[in-house]
XYZ file of C-alpha atoms in Angstrom:
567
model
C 23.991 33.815 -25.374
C 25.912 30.811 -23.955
C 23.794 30.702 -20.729
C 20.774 30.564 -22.288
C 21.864 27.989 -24.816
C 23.033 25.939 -22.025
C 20.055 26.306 -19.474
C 17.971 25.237 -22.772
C 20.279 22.072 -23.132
C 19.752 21.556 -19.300
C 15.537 21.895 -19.590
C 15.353 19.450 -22.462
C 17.743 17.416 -20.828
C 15.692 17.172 -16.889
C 12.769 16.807 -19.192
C 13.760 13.911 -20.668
C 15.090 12.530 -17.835
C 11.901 12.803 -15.647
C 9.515 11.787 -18.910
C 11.773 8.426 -18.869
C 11.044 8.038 -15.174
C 7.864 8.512 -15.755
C 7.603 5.636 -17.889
C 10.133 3.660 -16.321
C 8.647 3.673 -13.282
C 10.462 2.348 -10.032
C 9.041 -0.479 -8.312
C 7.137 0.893 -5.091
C 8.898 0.445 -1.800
C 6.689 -1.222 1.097
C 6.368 1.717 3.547
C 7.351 -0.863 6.554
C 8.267 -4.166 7.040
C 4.739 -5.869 7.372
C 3.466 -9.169 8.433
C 3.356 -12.073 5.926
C 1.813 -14.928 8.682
C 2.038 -16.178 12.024
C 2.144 -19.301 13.745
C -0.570 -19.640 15.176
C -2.631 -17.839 12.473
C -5.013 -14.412 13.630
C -8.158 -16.111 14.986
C -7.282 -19.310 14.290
C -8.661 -22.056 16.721
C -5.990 -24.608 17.905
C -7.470 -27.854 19.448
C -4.160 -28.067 21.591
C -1.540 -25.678 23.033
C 0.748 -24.441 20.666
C 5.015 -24.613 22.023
C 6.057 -21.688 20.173
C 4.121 -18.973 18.665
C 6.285 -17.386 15.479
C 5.449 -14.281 13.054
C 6.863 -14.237 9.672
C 7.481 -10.529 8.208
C 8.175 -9.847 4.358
C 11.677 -8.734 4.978
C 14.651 -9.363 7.276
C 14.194 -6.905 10.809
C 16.529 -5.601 13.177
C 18.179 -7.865 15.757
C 17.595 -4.987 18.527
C 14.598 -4.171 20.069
C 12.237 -6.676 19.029
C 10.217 -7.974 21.524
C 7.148 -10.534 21.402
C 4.751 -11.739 24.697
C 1.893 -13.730 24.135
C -0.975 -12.934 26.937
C -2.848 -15.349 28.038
C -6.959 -14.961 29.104
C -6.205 -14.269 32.660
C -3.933 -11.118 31.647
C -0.625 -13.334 32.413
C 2.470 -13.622 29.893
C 2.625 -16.960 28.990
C 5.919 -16.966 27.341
C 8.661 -19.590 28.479
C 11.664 -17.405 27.858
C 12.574 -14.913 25.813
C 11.336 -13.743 21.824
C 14.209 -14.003 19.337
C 15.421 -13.693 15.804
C 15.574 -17.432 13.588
C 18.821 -16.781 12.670
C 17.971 -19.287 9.977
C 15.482 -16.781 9.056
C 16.076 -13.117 9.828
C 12.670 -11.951 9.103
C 10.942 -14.519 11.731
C 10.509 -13.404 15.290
C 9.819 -16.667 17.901
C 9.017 -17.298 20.993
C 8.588 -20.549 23.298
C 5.475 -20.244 25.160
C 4.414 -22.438 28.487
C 3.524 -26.078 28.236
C -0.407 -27.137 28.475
C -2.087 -23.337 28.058
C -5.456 -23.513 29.666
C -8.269 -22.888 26.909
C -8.986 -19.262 26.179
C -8.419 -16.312 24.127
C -4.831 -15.473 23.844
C -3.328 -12.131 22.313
C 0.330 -12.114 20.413
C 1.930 -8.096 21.169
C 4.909 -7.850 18.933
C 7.139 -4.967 18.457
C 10.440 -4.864 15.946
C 12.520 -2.232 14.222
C 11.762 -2.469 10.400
C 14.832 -2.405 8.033
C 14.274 1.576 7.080
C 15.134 2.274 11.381
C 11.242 2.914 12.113
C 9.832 0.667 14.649
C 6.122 -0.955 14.360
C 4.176 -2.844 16.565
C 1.020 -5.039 16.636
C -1.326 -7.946 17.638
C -2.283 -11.024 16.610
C -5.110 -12.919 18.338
C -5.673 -16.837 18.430
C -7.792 -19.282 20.603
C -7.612 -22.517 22.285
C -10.210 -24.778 22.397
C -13.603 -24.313 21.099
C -15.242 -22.422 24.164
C -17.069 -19.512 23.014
C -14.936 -16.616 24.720
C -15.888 -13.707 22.450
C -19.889 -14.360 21.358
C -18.117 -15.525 17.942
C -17.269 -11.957 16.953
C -13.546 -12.199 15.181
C -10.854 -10.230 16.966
C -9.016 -8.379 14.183
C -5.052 -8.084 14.058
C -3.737 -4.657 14.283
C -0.395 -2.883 12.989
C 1.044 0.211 14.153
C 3.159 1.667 11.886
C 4.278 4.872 13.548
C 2.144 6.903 11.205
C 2.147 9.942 12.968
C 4.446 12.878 12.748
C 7.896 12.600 13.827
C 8.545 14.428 17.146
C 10.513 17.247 17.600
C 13.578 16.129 18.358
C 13.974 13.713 15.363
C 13.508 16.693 13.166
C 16.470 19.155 15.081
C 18.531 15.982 14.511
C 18.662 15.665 11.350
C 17.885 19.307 10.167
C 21.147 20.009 11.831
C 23.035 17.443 10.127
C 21.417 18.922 7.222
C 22.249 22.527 7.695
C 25.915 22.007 8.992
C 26.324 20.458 5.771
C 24.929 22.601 3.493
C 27.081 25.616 5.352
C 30.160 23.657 4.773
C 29.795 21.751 1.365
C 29.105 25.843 0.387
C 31.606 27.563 1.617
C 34.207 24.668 -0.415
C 32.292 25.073 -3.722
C 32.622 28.577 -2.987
C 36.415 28.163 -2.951
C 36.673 25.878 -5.566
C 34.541 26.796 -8.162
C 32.434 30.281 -7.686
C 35.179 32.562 -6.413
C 37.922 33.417 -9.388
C 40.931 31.897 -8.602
C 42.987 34.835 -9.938
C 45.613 34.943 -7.208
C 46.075 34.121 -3.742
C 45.840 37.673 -2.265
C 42.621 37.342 -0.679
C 40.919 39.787 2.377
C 41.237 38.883 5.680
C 37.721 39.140 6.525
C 37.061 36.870 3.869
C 39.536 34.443 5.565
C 38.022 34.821 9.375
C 34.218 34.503 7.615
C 34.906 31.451 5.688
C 36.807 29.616 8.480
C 33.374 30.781 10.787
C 31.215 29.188 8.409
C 33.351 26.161 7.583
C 33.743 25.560 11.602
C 29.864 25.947 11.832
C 29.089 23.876 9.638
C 31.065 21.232 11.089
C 30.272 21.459 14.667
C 26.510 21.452 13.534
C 27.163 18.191 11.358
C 29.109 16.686 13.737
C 26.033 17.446 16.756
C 23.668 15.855 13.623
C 25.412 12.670 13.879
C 26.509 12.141 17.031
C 23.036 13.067 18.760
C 21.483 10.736 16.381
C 22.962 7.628 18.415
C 21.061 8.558 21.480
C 17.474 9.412 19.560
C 17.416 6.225 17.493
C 18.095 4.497 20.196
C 14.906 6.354 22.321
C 12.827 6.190 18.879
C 13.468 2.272 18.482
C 13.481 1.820 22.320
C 9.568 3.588 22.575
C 10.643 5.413 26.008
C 11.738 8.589 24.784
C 14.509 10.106 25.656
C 14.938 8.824 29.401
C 15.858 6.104 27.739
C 18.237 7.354 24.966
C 21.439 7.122 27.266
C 21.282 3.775 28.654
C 24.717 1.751 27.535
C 22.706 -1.116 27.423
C 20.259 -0.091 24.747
C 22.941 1.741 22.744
C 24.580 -1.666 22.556
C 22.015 -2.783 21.377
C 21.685 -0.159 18.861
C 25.891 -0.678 17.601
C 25.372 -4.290 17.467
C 21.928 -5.512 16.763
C 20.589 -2.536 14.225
C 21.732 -1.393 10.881
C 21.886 2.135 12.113
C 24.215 0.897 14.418
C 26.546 -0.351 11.632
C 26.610 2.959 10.084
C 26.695 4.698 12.331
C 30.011 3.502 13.548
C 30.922 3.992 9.790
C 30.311 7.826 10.039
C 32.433 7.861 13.195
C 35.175 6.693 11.075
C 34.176 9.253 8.288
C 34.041 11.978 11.051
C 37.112 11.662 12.548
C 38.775 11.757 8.762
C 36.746 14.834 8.111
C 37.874 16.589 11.319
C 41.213 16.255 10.898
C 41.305 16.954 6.850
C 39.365 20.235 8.084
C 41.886 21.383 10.971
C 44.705 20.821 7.591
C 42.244 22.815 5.425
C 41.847 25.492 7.883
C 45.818 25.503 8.497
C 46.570 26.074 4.718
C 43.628 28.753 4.811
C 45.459 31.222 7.474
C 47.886 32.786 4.829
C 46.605 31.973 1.447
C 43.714 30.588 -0.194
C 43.332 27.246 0.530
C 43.884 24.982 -2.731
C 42.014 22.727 -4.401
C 43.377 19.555 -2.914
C 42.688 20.469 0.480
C 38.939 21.495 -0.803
C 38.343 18.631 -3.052
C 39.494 16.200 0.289
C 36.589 18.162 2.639
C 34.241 17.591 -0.327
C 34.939 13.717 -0.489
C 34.539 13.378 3.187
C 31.277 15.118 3.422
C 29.596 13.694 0.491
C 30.771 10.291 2.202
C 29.114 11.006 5.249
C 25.733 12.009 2.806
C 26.116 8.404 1.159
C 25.736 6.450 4.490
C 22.682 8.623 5.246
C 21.005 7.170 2.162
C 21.780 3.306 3.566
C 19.843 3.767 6.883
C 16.592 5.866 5.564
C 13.239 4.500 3.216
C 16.019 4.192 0.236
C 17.732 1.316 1.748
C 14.312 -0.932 1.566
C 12.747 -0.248 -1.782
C 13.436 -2.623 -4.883
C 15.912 -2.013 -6.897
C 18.234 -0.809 -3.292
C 21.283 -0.174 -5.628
C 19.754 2.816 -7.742
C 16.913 3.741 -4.873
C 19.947 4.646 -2.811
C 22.027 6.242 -4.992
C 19.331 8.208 -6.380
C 18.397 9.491 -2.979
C 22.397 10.249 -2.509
C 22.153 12.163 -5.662
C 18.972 14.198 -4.365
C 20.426 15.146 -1.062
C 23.804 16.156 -2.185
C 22.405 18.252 -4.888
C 20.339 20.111 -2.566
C 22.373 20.752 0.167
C 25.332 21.855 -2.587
C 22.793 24.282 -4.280
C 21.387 25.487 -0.968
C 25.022 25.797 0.203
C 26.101 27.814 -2.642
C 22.981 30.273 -1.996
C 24.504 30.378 1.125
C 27.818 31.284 0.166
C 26.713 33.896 -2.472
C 25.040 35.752 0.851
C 27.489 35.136 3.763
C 30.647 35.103 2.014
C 30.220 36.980 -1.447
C 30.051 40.553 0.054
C 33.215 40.615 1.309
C 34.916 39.161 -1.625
C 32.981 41.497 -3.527
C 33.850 44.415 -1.534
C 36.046 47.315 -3.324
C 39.328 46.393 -1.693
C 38.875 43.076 -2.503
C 37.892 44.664 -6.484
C 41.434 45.886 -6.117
C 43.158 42.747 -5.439
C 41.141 41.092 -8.275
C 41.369 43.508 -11.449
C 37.957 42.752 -13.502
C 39.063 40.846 -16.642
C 37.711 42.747 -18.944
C 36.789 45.767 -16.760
C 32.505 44.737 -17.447
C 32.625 42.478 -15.411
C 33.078 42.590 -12.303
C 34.123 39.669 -9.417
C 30.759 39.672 -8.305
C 28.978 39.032 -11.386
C 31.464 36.824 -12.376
C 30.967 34.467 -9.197
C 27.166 34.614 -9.969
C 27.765 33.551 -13.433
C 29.259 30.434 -12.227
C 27.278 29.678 -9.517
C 24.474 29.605 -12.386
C 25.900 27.050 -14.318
C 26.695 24.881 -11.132
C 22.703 25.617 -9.979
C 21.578 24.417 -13.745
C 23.745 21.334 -13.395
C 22.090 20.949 -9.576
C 18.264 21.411 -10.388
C 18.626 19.123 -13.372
C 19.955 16.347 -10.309
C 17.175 17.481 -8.216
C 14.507 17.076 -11.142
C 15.335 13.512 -11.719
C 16.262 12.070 -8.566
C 13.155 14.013 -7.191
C 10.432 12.106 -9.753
C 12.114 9.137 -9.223
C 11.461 9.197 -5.380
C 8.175 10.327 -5.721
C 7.119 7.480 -8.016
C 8.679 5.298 -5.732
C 7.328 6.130 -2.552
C 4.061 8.068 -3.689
C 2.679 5.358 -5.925
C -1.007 7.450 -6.802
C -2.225 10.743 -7.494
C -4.508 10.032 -4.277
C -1.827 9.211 -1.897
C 0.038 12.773 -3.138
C -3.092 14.537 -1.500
C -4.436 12.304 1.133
C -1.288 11.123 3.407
C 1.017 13.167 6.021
C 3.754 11.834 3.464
C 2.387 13.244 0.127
C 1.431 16.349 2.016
C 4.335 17.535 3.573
C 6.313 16.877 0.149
C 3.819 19.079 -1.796
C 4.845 21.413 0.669
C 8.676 20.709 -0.193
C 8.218 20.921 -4.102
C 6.397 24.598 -3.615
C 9.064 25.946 -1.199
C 11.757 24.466 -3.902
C 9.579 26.219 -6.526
C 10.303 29.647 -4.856
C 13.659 28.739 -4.429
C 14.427 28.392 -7.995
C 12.129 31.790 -9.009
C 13.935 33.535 -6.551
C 17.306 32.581 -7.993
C 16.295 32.888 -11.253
C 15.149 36.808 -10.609
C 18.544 37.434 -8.797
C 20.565 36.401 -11.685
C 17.984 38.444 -14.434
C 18.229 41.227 -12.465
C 22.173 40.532 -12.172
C 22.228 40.836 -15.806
C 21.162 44.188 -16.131
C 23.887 46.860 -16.771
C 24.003 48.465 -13.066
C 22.569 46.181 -10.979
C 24.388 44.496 -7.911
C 23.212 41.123 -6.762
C 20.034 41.360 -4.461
C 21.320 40.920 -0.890
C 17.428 40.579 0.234
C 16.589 38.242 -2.941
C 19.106 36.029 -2.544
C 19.154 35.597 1.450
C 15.291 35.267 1.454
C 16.209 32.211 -0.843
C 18.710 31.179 1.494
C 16.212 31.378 4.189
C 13.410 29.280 2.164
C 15.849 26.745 1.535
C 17.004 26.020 5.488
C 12.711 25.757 5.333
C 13.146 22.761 3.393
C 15.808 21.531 5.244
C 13.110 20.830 7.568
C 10.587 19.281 5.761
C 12.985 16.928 4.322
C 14.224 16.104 7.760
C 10.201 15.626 8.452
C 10.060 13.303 5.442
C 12.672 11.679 6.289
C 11.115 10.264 9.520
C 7.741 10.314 7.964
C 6.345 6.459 6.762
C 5.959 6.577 3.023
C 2.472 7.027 1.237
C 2.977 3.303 -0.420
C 0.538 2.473 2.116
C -2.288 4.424 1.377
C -3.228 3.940 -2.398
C -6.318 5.078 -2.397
C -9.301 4.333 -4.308
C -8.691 1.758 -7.085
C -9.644 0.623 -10.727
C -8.623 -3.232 -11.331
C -8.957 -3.168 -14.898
C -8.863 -6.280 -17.234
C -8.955 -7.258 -20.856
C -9.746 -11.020 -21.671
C -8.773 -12.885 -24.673
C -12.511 -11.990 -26.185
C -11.944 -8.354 -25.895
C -14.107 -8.604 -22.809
C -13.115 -5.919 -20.232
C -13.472 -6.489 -16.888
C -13.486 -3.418 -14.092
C -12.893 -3.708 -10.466
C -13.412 -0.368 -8.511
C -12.410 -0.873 -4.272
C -13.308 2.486 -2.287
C -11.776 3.786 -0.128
C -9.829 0.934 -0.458
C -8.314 0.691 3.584
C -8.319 -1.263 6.353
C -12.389 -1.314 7.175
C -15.736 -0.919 5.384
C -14.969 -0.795 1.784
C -17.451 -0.214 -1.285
C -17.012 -3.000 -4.530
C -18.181 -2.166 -7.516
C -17.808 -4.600 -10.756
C -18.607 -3.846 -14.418
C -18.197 -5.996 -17.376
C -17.783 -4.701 -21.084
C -17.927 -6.659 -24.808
C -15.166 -6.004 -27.319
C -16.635 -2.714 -28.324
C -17.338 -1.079 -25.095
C -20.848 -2.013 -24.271
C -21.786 -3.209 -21.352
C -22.200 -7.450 -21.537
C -26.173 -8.507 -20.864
C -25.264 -12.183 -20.852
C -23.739 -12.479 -17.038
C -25.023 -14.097 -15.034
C -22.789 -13.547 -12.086
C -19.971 -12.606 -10.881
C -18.133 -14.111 -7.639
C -14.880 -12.116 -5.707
C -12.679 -14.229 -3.449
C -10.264 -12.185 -1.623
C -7.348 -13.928 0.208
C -4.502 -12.301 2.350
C -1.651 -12.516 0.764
C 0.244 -11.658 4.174
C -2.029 -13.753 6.708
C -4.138 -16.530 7.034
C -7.656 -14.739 7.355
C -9.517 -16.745 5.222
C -12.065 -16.081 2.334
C -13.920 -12.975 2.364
C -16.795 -14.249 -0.938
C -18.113 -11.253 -2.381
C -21.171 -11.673 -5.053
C -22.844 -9.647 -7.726
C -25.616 -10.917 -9.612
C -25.544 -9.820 -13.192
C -23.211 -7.887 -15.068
C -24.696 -3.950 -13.424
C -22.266 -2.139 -11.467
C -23.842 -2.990 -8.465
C -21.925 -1.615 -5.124
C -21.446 -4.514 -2.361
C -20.256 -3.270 0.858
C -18.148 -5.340 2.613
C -14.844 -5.481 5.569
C -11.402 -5.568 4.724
C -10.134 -7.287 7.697
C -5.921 -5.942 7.264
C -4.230 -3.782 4.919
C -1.741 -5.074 2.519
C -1.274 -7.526 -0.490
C -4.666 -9.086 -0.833
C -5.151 -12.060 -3.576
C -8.368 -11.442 -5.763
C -9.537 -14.076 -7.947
C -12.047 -13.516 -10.315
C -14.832 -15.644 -11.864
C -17.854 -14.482 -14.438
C -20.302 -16.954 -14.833
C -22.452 -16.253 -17.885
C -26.340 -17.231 -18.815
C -24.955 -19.769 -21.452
C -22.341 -21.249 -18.303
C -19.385 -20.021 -20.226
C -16.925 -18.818 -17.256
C -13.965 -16.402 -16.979
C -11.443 -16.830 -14.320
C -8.454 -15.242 -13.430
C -6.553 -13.661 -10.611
C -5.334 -10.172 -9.750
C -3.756 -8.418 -6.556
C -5.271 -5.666 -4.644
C -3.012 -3.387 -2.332
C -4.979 -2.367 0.557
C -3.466 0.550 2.461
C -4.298 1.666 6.520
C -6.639 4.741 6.821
């Protein structure tokens, strides 16, 4: 009767908590840093050469492995010296560029590390003089944000961080909190498994982190891993990159960790290790989780305080529920096992150790989904920001995939501890390690995601929707809304819904918020939803100002924003 009260006071509770986020909503975080404007502008025509060419991005980027040549119409780099960092201005890349440039088309190729550790890359083109050089036609920019899957080894990386974690932060809950602490005679099986796993664990979180020097450094580099060991580029890394900074922060937290676990494992060899000794391996390794939150998309979304500890929140919880799971199947049976029944008289005699552990592990997995349920909407809101991006990015995509694998998960638990409950029935060994074997699953897909750009930019299709003070509406709908050929349609409505037979026109002037690309005019005549096809020259924040002219030259003007996302 008390479990069910509580997993009641649990479900209304993560269902008030996620219907708050719902309305609450995060702001969105920018998948990558992007490009505000450049000096020289894209296309622009200069009269004269230009001494330094400079690109202005929307946030601060890494002081490693940015790199910026201007080429010149002959195929020559034209730079005088190297690109660097205004370190009056961390989010502005320069670089001085030769004294009287011949006229010609010139192309900008820049490449930095964005403050999330993924690297992006692009072009900018300008002109000097007024020579026709390409029959007129506008060269557009371009922006590679990496939006591909992550390769391989990225995902082994941080999967085994992942895993050795999960194995360890297990096997203490296990100790501290599922297992009965009825006395310290304990078998010795049970001691040999648990000091297996714990050791596992910790030589697979401590290849997680260490390895993860040498493939950011390839991965912000762009030559793979021939170039991942090069002392050069990993000082680079240590000194020029946030990774680098914490990075040398979870050396530090390692080498605690490793020594707290050789004392742990010490105390371990004649009696059960106490809660002290757990509690300090629980503190280090949730430690080592916290820094992972400051290097990953977290760390770049607005507001950074809460983004990151809700993403802390969301990865401990996991990896302590998955751990548990893990426990309950590795080290459960031989606690459970009749001599160990012995040692640990049932108290009273229906129940049994077993059923007892499961019992608490129940309570801890209520407390854990409730964690996962809020922490899990609020990332989702913040870095899935429509019901189009969900379906229609590698992103959204891959975490529907997560949130049905977690959906077994908890059915599969949830049938292990029914069927527990029955007079008779032992704890499903197959039940609960096919859940165990799920959740490693979605160890990987959350290692995927966690290299994966963010769906913030690809919105989708989009409604601009706005009520003047007359009661006029006024509806905007941009398809597919993406870099490239993009379908307008405009409709304006009176007070009471009907469409409005006075307009005479209505005039759309988009400017890049992020660029200077000019004025793309767009023009309906009347107040039909007629559909105007016309190029979107760059994704991003795009200004949109509005103005209805109507038969008796009353006019409406106003401005909105439009988010254009990369197809």
């Amino acid at each position: 009767m008390r479990l069910n009260i509580l997993f009641r006071k649990w479900t209304v509770f993560a269902a008030a908590a996620c219907a708050a986020l719902l309305i609450l909503a995060p702001a969105s975080a920018s998948a990558h840093a992007y490009v505000v404007s450049s000096q020289p502008a894209a296309n622009e025509t200069l009269d004269t050469s230009p001494a330094t060419f400079e690109i202005e991005f929307n946030e601060p980027i890494e002081a490693g492995f940015h790199k910026l040549e201007v080429i010149g119409p002959n195929g020559n780099i034209v730079n005088d010296g190297g690109a660097g960092i205004d370190p009056r201005q961390p989010s502005r890349l320069t670089a001085s560029l030769q004294p009287n440039l011949p006229e010609g088309l010139y192309t900008a190729k820049w490449n930095v590390v964005s403050g999330d550790g993924h690297a992006i890359s692009g072009t900018i083109p300008f002109q000097i003089g007024r020579g026709d050089t390409n029959n007129g036609l506008p060269i557009h920019p371009t922006t590679d944000s990496g939006n591909s899957f992550p390769g391989w080894s990225l995902v082994l990386v941080r999967w085994l961080f992942y895993g050795g974690m999960a194995g360890y932060l297990g096997t203490v809950v296990f100790h501290a909190w599922l297992l009965p602490r009825l006395d310290n005679a304990w078998p010795e099986r049970l001691k040999r498994r648990s000091r297996a796993v714990l050791l596992a664990g910790l030589i697979a979180a401590f290849a997680g982190i260490l390895l993860s020097l040498p493939q950011q450094t390839a991965n912000d580099a762009g030559g793979g891993w021939r170039e991942a060991f090069d002392p050069e580029l990993w000082r680079q890394t240590l000194v020029y990159t946030t990774f680098g900074e914490i990075w040398k922060i979870q050396l530090l937290l390692l080498g605690g960790w490793l020594l707290w676990t050789v004392f742990l494992l010490r105390t371990s060899r004649i009696t059960r290790p106490r809660l002290l000794s757990l509690a300090g391996g629980l503190v280090f390794g949730l430690g080592l989780l916290l820094s992972k939150a400051f290097i990953g998309h977290a760390a770049t979304a607005e507001p950074c305080g809460l983004a990151i500890t809700m993403d802390f929140l969301h990865l401990a919880a996991s990896l302590i529920w998955l751990g548990g799971v893990g426990a309950l199947a590795i080290l459960l049976p031989v606690a459970a096992s009749p001599a160990a029944e012995k040692a640990h008289p049932s108290e009273p005699p229906q129940l049994p150790l077993a059923w007892r552990t499961v019992r608490r592990f129940s309570l801890l997995a209520f407390l854990m989904v409730a964690i996962l349920l809020v922490s899990g909407v609020y990332g989702s809101l913040l870095h899935v920001p429509t019901l189009y991006s969900f379906t229609h990015t590698a992103y959204g995509r891959v975490l529907i995939v997560k949130i049905a694998l977690t959906l077994i998960c908890l059915l599969l638990g949830a049938w292990s501890f029914l069927r527990g409950r029955r007079a008779g029935k032992p704890l499903s060994a197959a039940g609960v390690w096919t859940e165990f074997g799920t959740g490693l699953v979605v160890l990987v897909l959350a290692a995927v995601l966690a290299n994966l750009p963010t769906a913030s930019a690809s919105p989708g299709p989009v409604t601009l929707t706005k009520q003047l003070d007359d009661g006029t509406t006024v509806m905007i709908r941009i398809a597919p809304n993406a870099l490239g050929t993009n379908t307008f349609q405009v409709s304006v409505d009176g007070p009471e819904g009907q469409p409005r037979t006075d307009v005479e026109q209505v005039t759309l002037q988009l400017t890049s918020k992020e660029m200077d690309m000019g004025t793309t005019e767009i023009v309906f005549p009347g107040s039909s939803p007629t559909e105007v096809r016309e190029l979107i020259t760059m994704g991003g924040r795009w200004n949109v100002h509005v103005h209805i002219l109507t038969k008796s030259l009353n006019s409406y003007d106003y401005d909105t924003e439009l988010s254009v996302g990369t197809p």
